[in-house]
Amino acid sequence: MTTTNGSSPNGTLVKDTAPQDGKPVVELRGAGKSYGNIRALHGVDLSVRPSQVTCVLGDNGAGKSTLIKIISGLHQHTEGEFLVDGEPVRFSTPREALDKGIATVYQDLATVPLMPVWRNFFLGSEMTKGPWPLRRLDIDRMKKTADEELRNMGIVLDDLDQPIGTLSGGQRQCVAIARAVYFGARVLILDEPTAALGVKQSGVVLKYIAAARDRGLGVIFITHNPHHAYMVGDHFSVLRLGTLELSAARSEITLEELTNHMAGGAELAALKHELAQVRGVDVEELPEESDLQVTPAAGGSSASDATR
Amino acid sequence: MTVTQATAPATSPSSPASPAAQRDGRTAQRSLGRRLLARPEVGALIAAVGVYVFFFAAAPAFREASALSTVLYQASVMGIMALPVALLMIGGEFDLSAGVAVTTSALTAAILSFQLSVNVWTGVVVALVVSLAVGAFNGWLLIKTGLPSFLVTLGSFLVLQGANLAVTKIFTSNVASDSISDMDGFDQAKTIFASEFSVGGVNVKITIIYWLVFAAAATWLLLRTKFGNWIFAVGGNKDSARAVGVPVNLTKIALFMGVGAGAWFVGMHLLFSFNTVQSGEGVGNEFLYIIAAVIGGCLLTGGYGSAIGPVIGAFIFGMVSQGIVYANWNPDWFKAFLGVMLLVAALVNLWVRRTATRR
Ligand SMILES: Nc1ncnc2c1ncn2[C@@H]1O[C@H](COP(=O)(O)OP(=O)(O)OP(=O)(O)O)[C@@H](O)[C@H]1O
Ligand SMILES: [Mg+2]
C-alpha cells in the first residue's frame, strides 16, 4: 500500500461485506455521444447499482464529463442505450433526471455567482409554503437547511446572503456537493468533487460518498486521483479517448494496478526514462514498464506486491 | 495597529477576534450601511433625491403638489412598462419591440372594435391576446434560433412598426385610428384604464396607483417566489440554471410575455385617454424603458437588479421631463439631460456594487 490516509485501519472506507448485486438503477449499454463531428464517447457500458460506488477515471478530455452529462440529462446520447430502472430513457432536461432522484455535482459547479449562497443551494428545487396564488419561498427554512448541510461538511459561512461568487473555489465546490447530497435521492454523481479541496474537505467528501452508499444510493465518482477512488470505489471504469479502457470490480484490481493504469502505463515509463536524464528528478518511485502488465479480467490480487 | 496576521493561518483558533466558535471569524458583520448599499436601487435613490432637490431649487413651479402629480403621471406611464422590461433584463434579455408593441396593442383594440362595431371590451381582450402572443413569439424565436435577443427583437420591432402603419392605413386611410369614444363599453373601460381622482384638490391619475401596485407585485415576485429565483438564475448563468433543473426556456418566454402584458396595459391606457391612436407612436420608447431599468440599478448583462429600481428610474425620468418645462428651459435639453443621468447612474451603480460586494 502506498497510502493510508483514510481513517479505518486498512486505509479504506469500503464496507467489510461485499456489496450485494442489486438491479442497476442506471445503466448504459454501448452508449456514445458525438458533438457534431467530434466523437467524445463511444460504446461505453456502465451500470450503477444501489449501495455501490462506481468510479470513473481517465485523462483530461477522455469523455468523463460527457458520460455523466448524459446521465444527468444535460446532453442526450447519440448511440447505444441509456436505462433507468431497466427502462430505456432519454432525458431532455436535467429536471427529468432530478425527478428520478439523480443529482449531480458538475465540474463547473453550476452556480450563479451573483445569487446568495442559500438561493444557489435550493435553485431549481425551492422550498415553498402557502396556497397557490400566495405560494412563496420558505426563506427561513431554506436558510436553516442550507446552513445545517454546509456545517455538516465542515464549512461554516457567516453570511449565507453573500453572493456565492465571493466564496473561494473550494467553498463553492462544497456548496455544490452539499446541494447534490441533499437532493440526490437515488443516484449521486460527482464530477471531480475533490479537485479544489483541501485534505480535510476531501476526507469529508469521501466520507459523504461512503455515507451515501450506505444509505443505499448509487454513486458515480469521477476523479483523477486513484487513491481517492480506491478508498471508496466498488467498481472502476477507466476511459481513454472516449472508450472504455478498463472496467473492473474492486476484487479484480489493486490500487497499484489502478494507479499505473491511470498514469498512462507505457507512457509513464517513457516519461521516466526522459526524466532520468534530467538532474534532480527522483524517478525511483515511478513504475517500470514491467509493472504495467495489468489484465483487468484477472481475478484475485496476485499482483498486489509488485516489485519496485 | 502595526500587528499583521499575514503569516498566521487564516482559520487559526488563536485569533483573538473570534471567540464565537460557530463563526469562522474572518468576516466582520457587514454594517447596516454596507448591506443597504448592496441593494441595487440605492444608487438610483441617491440620484433621485439629487434631481428632486435640484429642480426644487431651480423651478418654483416644480414645488407645487399639482406638479408632483404631473411628474408622477409621466413616470407611471413609462414606469409600468419599465417594470416588465426590467424583469426581462434581470433575466438576461432585451426587448427592443417594447415601445411599438404598446402602439400595436392599442391599435388592435381600436381598429378591431371600430371595424366590427363590437363592444370595446372585445377589442381589449383581443389586444391582450395579441400582445401576449407577440411576447411569446419573441421568446420562442430567441430560444429556437439561439440568436441574441437584441437581434430577434430588433426584427420584431421593425415588423411591428411597419405593420402598425400599414394596417392602420388599410382600415382608416389615415395615420391614426378612428375615435372609439362613443362605442359600447368605452366609459367603463376608461374608468378602469384612464380615470383620475382628486386628493386634496389635486388631480391624480389612476395609472400612478397601478404603477405602484404593479411594482409591489413585481418585487414580491422577484424576491419571494420560485419564479423570481429563476429570473435571477437565467440572467445570471443560464447554463448553471438549466443544469440544476430551472426551466430556462419557460422562464424566458414568460418574461417576454410579461413585457407583452405591460404593453397591453399601457396601450389600453393611451387608447382610452385619447380615444384614438397615432400609428407611428412608440418608436424610441423601448430605450426609455431600458434606461429606467439601468438607472434603477439593473445590470445590463442580467442576473442583478430589482423592481424598485426601475420605479425610481421612471420617477427620475418624470422629474427631468417635467422639471425642464417647469424651469422654462428649452425642452430639447431633455434628452441631453437624460443621457447624462444614464451615464452618472451607470457609474454610481458600478461603484456601489463594487463597494458592496467587496469583502
Ligand atoms: N459541448 C461540446 N462541444 C463539442 N465538443 C465537446 C463538448 N464537450 C466536450 N467536448 C469534447 O469531448 C471530449 C471529452 O470531453 P469531456 O469534457 O467529457 O472530458 P473529461 O474527461 O471530463 O475531461 P476533464 O478531465 O478535463 O474534465 C473533449 O475532446 C471535448 O473537446
Ligand atoms: Mg470533465
XYZ file of C-alpha atoms in Angstrom, chain B:
359
model
C -2.083 48.902 14.763
C 1.101 47.507 13.430
C 0.254 43.888 14.102
C -0.112 41.899 10.956
C -1.644 38.492 10.690
C -0.284 37.798 7.273
C 1.640 34.751 8.384
C -0.913 33.309 10.760
C -3.191 30.627 9.387
C -6.407 32.298 8.456
C -8.582 29.905 10.392
C -6.330 29.881 13.418
C -8.404 29.423 16.568
C -5.962 31.628 18.440
C -7.267 34.651 16.586
C -8.391 36.910 19.429
C -11.193 38.406 17.382
C -13.167 35.192 17.102
C -14.322 33.981 20.476
C -17.508 32.590 18.969
C -16.699 29.055 17.956
C -19.566 28.872 15.487
C -18.231 31.573 13.217
C -15.138 31.387 11.127
C -14.335 34.823 12.438
C -12.958 36.348 9.283
C -15.958 38.269 8.098
C -16.784 41.181 10.292
C -20.552 41.548 10.451
C -21.349 43.743 7.492
C -22.611 47.050 8.758
C -26.185 48.093 8.061
C -24.951 50.836 5.769
C -22.849 48.384 3.836
C -25.762 45.997 3.451
C -28.046 48.831 2.351
C -25.509 49.837 -0.249
C -25.642 46.313 -1.595
C -29.234 46.907 -2.686
C -29.371 47.516 -6.443
C -31.578 50.602 -6.227
C -29.634 52.663 -3.686
C -27.579 54.488 -6.291
C -30.760 55.475 -8.121
C -32.381 56.660 -4.905
C -29.454 58.975 -4.199
C -29.689 60.300 -7.757
C -33.465 60.795 -7.475
C -33.094 62.868 -4.321
C -30.412 64.891 -6.067
C -32.578 65.579 -9.112
C -35.564 66.454 -6.931
C -33.583 68.926 -4.850
C -32.117 70.408 -7.996
C -35.465 71.152 -9.652
C -36.996 72.132 -6.334
C -34.376 74.836 -6.118
C -34.318 75.774 -9.804
C -38.039 75.843 -10.657
C -40.561 77.371 -8.220
C -43.465 75.828 -10.146
C -41.975 72.406 -9.502
C -42.684 72.769 -5.782
C -46.471 72.620 -6.134
C -48.453 69.452 -5.427
C -50.018 69.508 -8.878
C -46.542 69.468 -10.396
C -45.706 66.386 -8.370
C -48.896 64.766 -9.631
C -47.922 65.510 -13.239
C -44.420 64.197 -12.669
C -45.796 61.014 -11.169
C -48.215 60.564 -14.051
C -45.397 60.911 -16.591
C -43.354 58.474 -14.552
C -46.185 55.977 -14.200
C -46.986 55.597 -17.904
C -43.357 54.912 -18.589
C -42.754 53.086 -15.312
C -45.471 50.480 -15.847
C -43.599 49.311 -18.955
C -40.204 49.699 -17.321
C -41.173 47.035 -14.762
C -41.526 44.031 -17.094
C -38.638 45.344 -19.179
C -36.507 45.374 -16.016
C -37.560 41.836 -15.086
C -36.664 40.752 -18.603
C -33.309 42.476 -18.263
C -32.633 40.740 -14.942
C -33.493 37.564 -16.838
C -30.692 38.413 -19.254
C -32.608 39.642 -22.312
C -33.721 42.826 -24.080
C -36.907 43.662 -25.896
C -36.432 46.388 -28.479
C -40.008 45.925 -29.679
C -41.437 47.052 -26.323
C -42.066 50.621 -27.491
C -44.005 49.869 -30.669
C -45.719 46.896 -29.006
C -47.673 49.414 -26.905
C -48.969 51.033 -30.084
C -49.703 47.657 -31.663
C -51.855 46.701 -28.700
C -53.773 49.978 -28.701
C -54.295 49.850 -32.477
C -55.531 46.275 -32.314
C -58.203 47.164 -29.761
C -59.193 50.364 -31.530
C -59.378 49.051 -35.099
C -60.998 45.755 -34.168
C -63.711 47.363 -32.051
C -64.397 50.049 -34.640
C -64.398 47.840 -37.717
C -66.582 45.141 -36.215
C -68.689 47.648 -34.251
C -68.458 45.499 -31.158
C -68.182 46.365 -27.503
C -64.731 47.824 -26.835
C -64.070 45.079 -24.317
C -63.871 42.606 -27.191
C -61.096 44.723 -28.641
C -59.417 44.963 -25.241
C -59.377 41.194 -24.806
C -58.185 40.525 -28.357
C -55.454 43.126 -27.873
C -54.303 41.284 -24.751
C -54.143 38.017 -26.656
C -52.206 39.664 -29.491
C -49.753 41.324 -27.073
C -49.108 38.104 -25.185
C -48.683 36.280 -28.489
C -46.114 38.828 -29.698
C -44.196 38.366 -26.439
C -44.402 34.588 -26.638
C -43.252 34.709 -30.246
C -40.221 36.828 -29.324
C -39.295 34.369 -26.585
C -39.897 31.338 -28.738
C -37.818 32.734 -31.595
C -34.998 33.554 -29.190
C -34.931 30.017 -27.860
C -35.327 28.284 -31.202
C -32.693 30.305 -33.026
C -30.294 30.940 -30.158
C -29.766 34.415 -31.588
C -29.203 37.277 -29.148
C -32.439 38.936 -28.063
C -31.086 42.247 -29.329
C -31.283 40.886 -32.865
C -34.510 38.942 -32.549
C -36.443 41.825 -31.043
C -34.883 44.325 -33.446
C -36.580 42.218 -36.100
C -39.932 42.209 -34.357
C -39.545 45.940 -33.697
C -39.324 46.598 -37.430
C -42.139 44.193 -38.224
C -44.474 45.755 -35.676
C -43.542 49.284 -36.640
C -44.271 48.580 -40.280
C -47.463 46.666 -39.517
C -48.745 49.448 -37.256
C -48.502 51.976 -40.070
C -49.634 49.731 -42.912
C -52.603 48.089 -41.209
C -53.873 51.403 -39.874
C -53.675 52.895 -43.355
C -55.611 49.959 -44.825
C -58.537 50.435 -42.464
C -58.629 54.179 -41.946
C -56.705 55.555 -44.942
C -55.086 57.671 -42.278
C -52.160 57.570 -39.848
C -54.434 57.390 -36.817
C -57.177 55.008 -35.774
C -60.797 56.178 -35.705
C -62.085 57.545 -32.417
C -63.914 54.942 -30.377
C -65.193 57.315 -27.711
C -68.897 56.744 -28.486
C -68.750 52.970 -28.622
C -70.257 50.485 -26.189
C -68.221 49.914 -23.082
C -65.929 52.873 -23.675
C -66.803 54.716 -20.484
C -66.439 51.595 -18.414
C -63.043 50.822 -19.916
C -61.980 54.435 -19.479
C -62.835 54.239 -15.780
C -60.587 51.258 -15.420
C -57.658 52.269 -17.608
C -57.636 56.060 -17.712
C -59.633 57.676 -14.925
C -58.456 60.190 -12.387
C -59.476 61.179 -8.912
C -58.915 64.111 -6.641
C -56.831 64.148 -3.493
C -56.963 67.451 -1.587
C -57.769 69.371 -4.750
C -55.016 67.750 -6.796
C -55.972 65.508 -9.703
C -54.283 62.131 -9.522
C -54.277 59.741 -12.480
C -55.154 56.146 -11.743
C -52.061 54.861 -13.552
C -49.981 56.084 -10.623
C -51.818 53.650 -8.361
C -51.455 50.797 -10.860
C -47.785 51.581 -11.226
C -47.093 51.316 -7.510
C -49.259 48.202 -7.123
C -47.500 46.504 -10.046
C -44.125 47.484 -8.615
C -45.019 45.916 -5.279
C -46.242 42.776 -7.030
C -43.071 42.591 -9.120
C -40.924 42.987 -6.018
C -42.772 40.174 -4.322
C -42.442 38.043 -7.428
C -38.706 38.640 -7.670
C -37.740 38.142 -4.059
C -40.342 35.830 -2.630
C -41.294 33.317 -5.308
C -39.754 30.423 -7.177
C -40.227 32.232 -10.437
C -38.297 35.226 -9.118
C -35.443 32.934 -8.181
C -35.477 31.555 -11.692
C -35.395 35.047 -13.222
C -32.165 35.878 -11.399
C -30.746 32.476 -12.271
C -31.447 32.513 -16.011
C -29.984 36.010 -16.228
C -27.004 35.257 -14.009
C -25.944 31.962 -15.542
C -28.297 30.261 -17.955
C -26.326 27.032 -18.217
C -25.967 26.573 -14.483
C -29.648 27.281 -14.016
C -30.529 24.655 -16.583
C -28.170 22.135 -15.017
C -29.870 22.343 -11.640
C -33.333 21.978 -13.091
C -34.588 25.507 -13.708
C -36.965 25.611 -16.709
C -34.909 28.218 -18.541
C -36.982 28.363 -21.731
C -40.256 28.681 -19.891
C -38.849 31.443 -17.704
C -37.610 33.442 -20.689
C -40.837 33.078 -22.651
C -42.839 34.097 -19.582
C -40.663 37.202 -19.196
C -41.247 38.228 -22.812
C -44.968 37.652 -22.313
C -44.751 39.864 -19.237
C -43.479 42.664 -21.480
C -46.423 41.915 -23.775
C -48.820 42.254 -20.850
C -47.234 45.571 -19.876
C -47.509 46.834 -23.453
C -51.162 45.881 -23.471
C -51.879 47.731 -20.233
C -50.133 50.924 -21.283
C -51.670 50.637 -24.756
C -55.150 50.465 -23.236
C -54.388 53.465 -21.050
C -53.314 55.533 -24.040
C -56.263 54.411 -26.140
C -58.869 55.259 -23.504
C -57.149 58.531 -22.620
C -57.044 59.857 -26.170
C -59.848 57.842 -27.876
C -57.600 57.345 -30.869
C -54.081 56.060 -31.542
C -51.358 57.523 -33.739
C -49.893 54.559 -35.628
C -46.348 55.941 -35.627
C -46.165 56.321 -31.849
C -43.941 54.383 -29.508
C -40.737 54.336 -31.550
C -37.804 55.064 -29.261
C -39.685 54.417 -26.047
C -38.073 50.997 -25.744
C -34.835 52.768 -24.905
C -36.531 54.879 -22.245
C -37.715 51.682 -20.529
C -34.262 50.195 -20.688
C -32.762 53.461 -19.414
C -35.165 53.477 -16.465
C -34.137 49.934 -15.601
C -30.431 50.707 -15.892
C -30.695 53.916 -13.870
C -32.571 51.790 -11.343
C -29.564 49.532 -10.935
C -30.447 46.591 -13.171
C -27.341 45.048 -14.646
C -27.297 45.308 -18.432
C -25.860 41.803 -18.644
C -28.578 40.291 -16.482
C -28.736 38.490 -13.164
C -28.900 41.543 -10.958
C -31.462 44.232 -10.233
C -34.757 44.974 -8.541
C -38.286 46.124 -9.296
C -37.982 49.197 -7.095
C -35.012 50.363 -9.164
C -36.973 50.980 -12.379
C -39.667 52.721 -10.324
C -37.054 55.199 -9.156
C -35.614 55.301 -12.669
C -39.009 56.195 -14.114
C -39.518 58.791 -11.381
C -36.233 60.438 -12.332
C -37.397 60.377 -15.947
C -40.673 62.062 -14.973
C -38.897 64.695 -12.876
C -36.446 65.554 -15.610
C -39.004 65.718 -18.422
C -41.411 67.905 -16.411
C -38.780 69.779 -14.427
C -37.278 71.202 -17.591
C -40.711 72.512 -18.576
C -41.384 73.972 -15.131
C -37.979 75.626 -15.160
C -38.850 77.212 -18.516
C -35.914 75.703 -20.279
C -35.900 74.572 -23.843
C -37.372 71.025 -23.690
C -34.864 69.994 -26.331
C -32.437 69.664 -23.470
C -34.410 66.750 -22.079
C -32.613 64.009 -23.990
C -29.211 65.506 -23.219
C -30.062 65.621 -19.541
C -31.329 62.035 -19.649
C -28.117 60.905 -21.299
C -26.052 62.484 -18.550
C -28.297 60.855 -15.945
C -27.840 57.484 -17.575
C -24.061 57.730 -17.555
C -23.938 59.020 -13.989
C -26.320 56.307 -12.830
C -24.358 53.594 -14.558
C -21.155 54.788 -12.899
C -22.782 55.142 -9.483
C -24.204 51.640 -9.769
C -20.868 50.246 -10.740
C -19.221 51.918 -7.800
C -21.943 50.883 -5.364
C -21.812 47.272 -6.438
C -18.036 47.166 -6.168
C -18.008 48.593 -2.650
C -20.888 46.449 -1.521
C -19.637 43.113 -2.765
C -16.063 43.706 -1.761
C -15.321 41.830 1.419
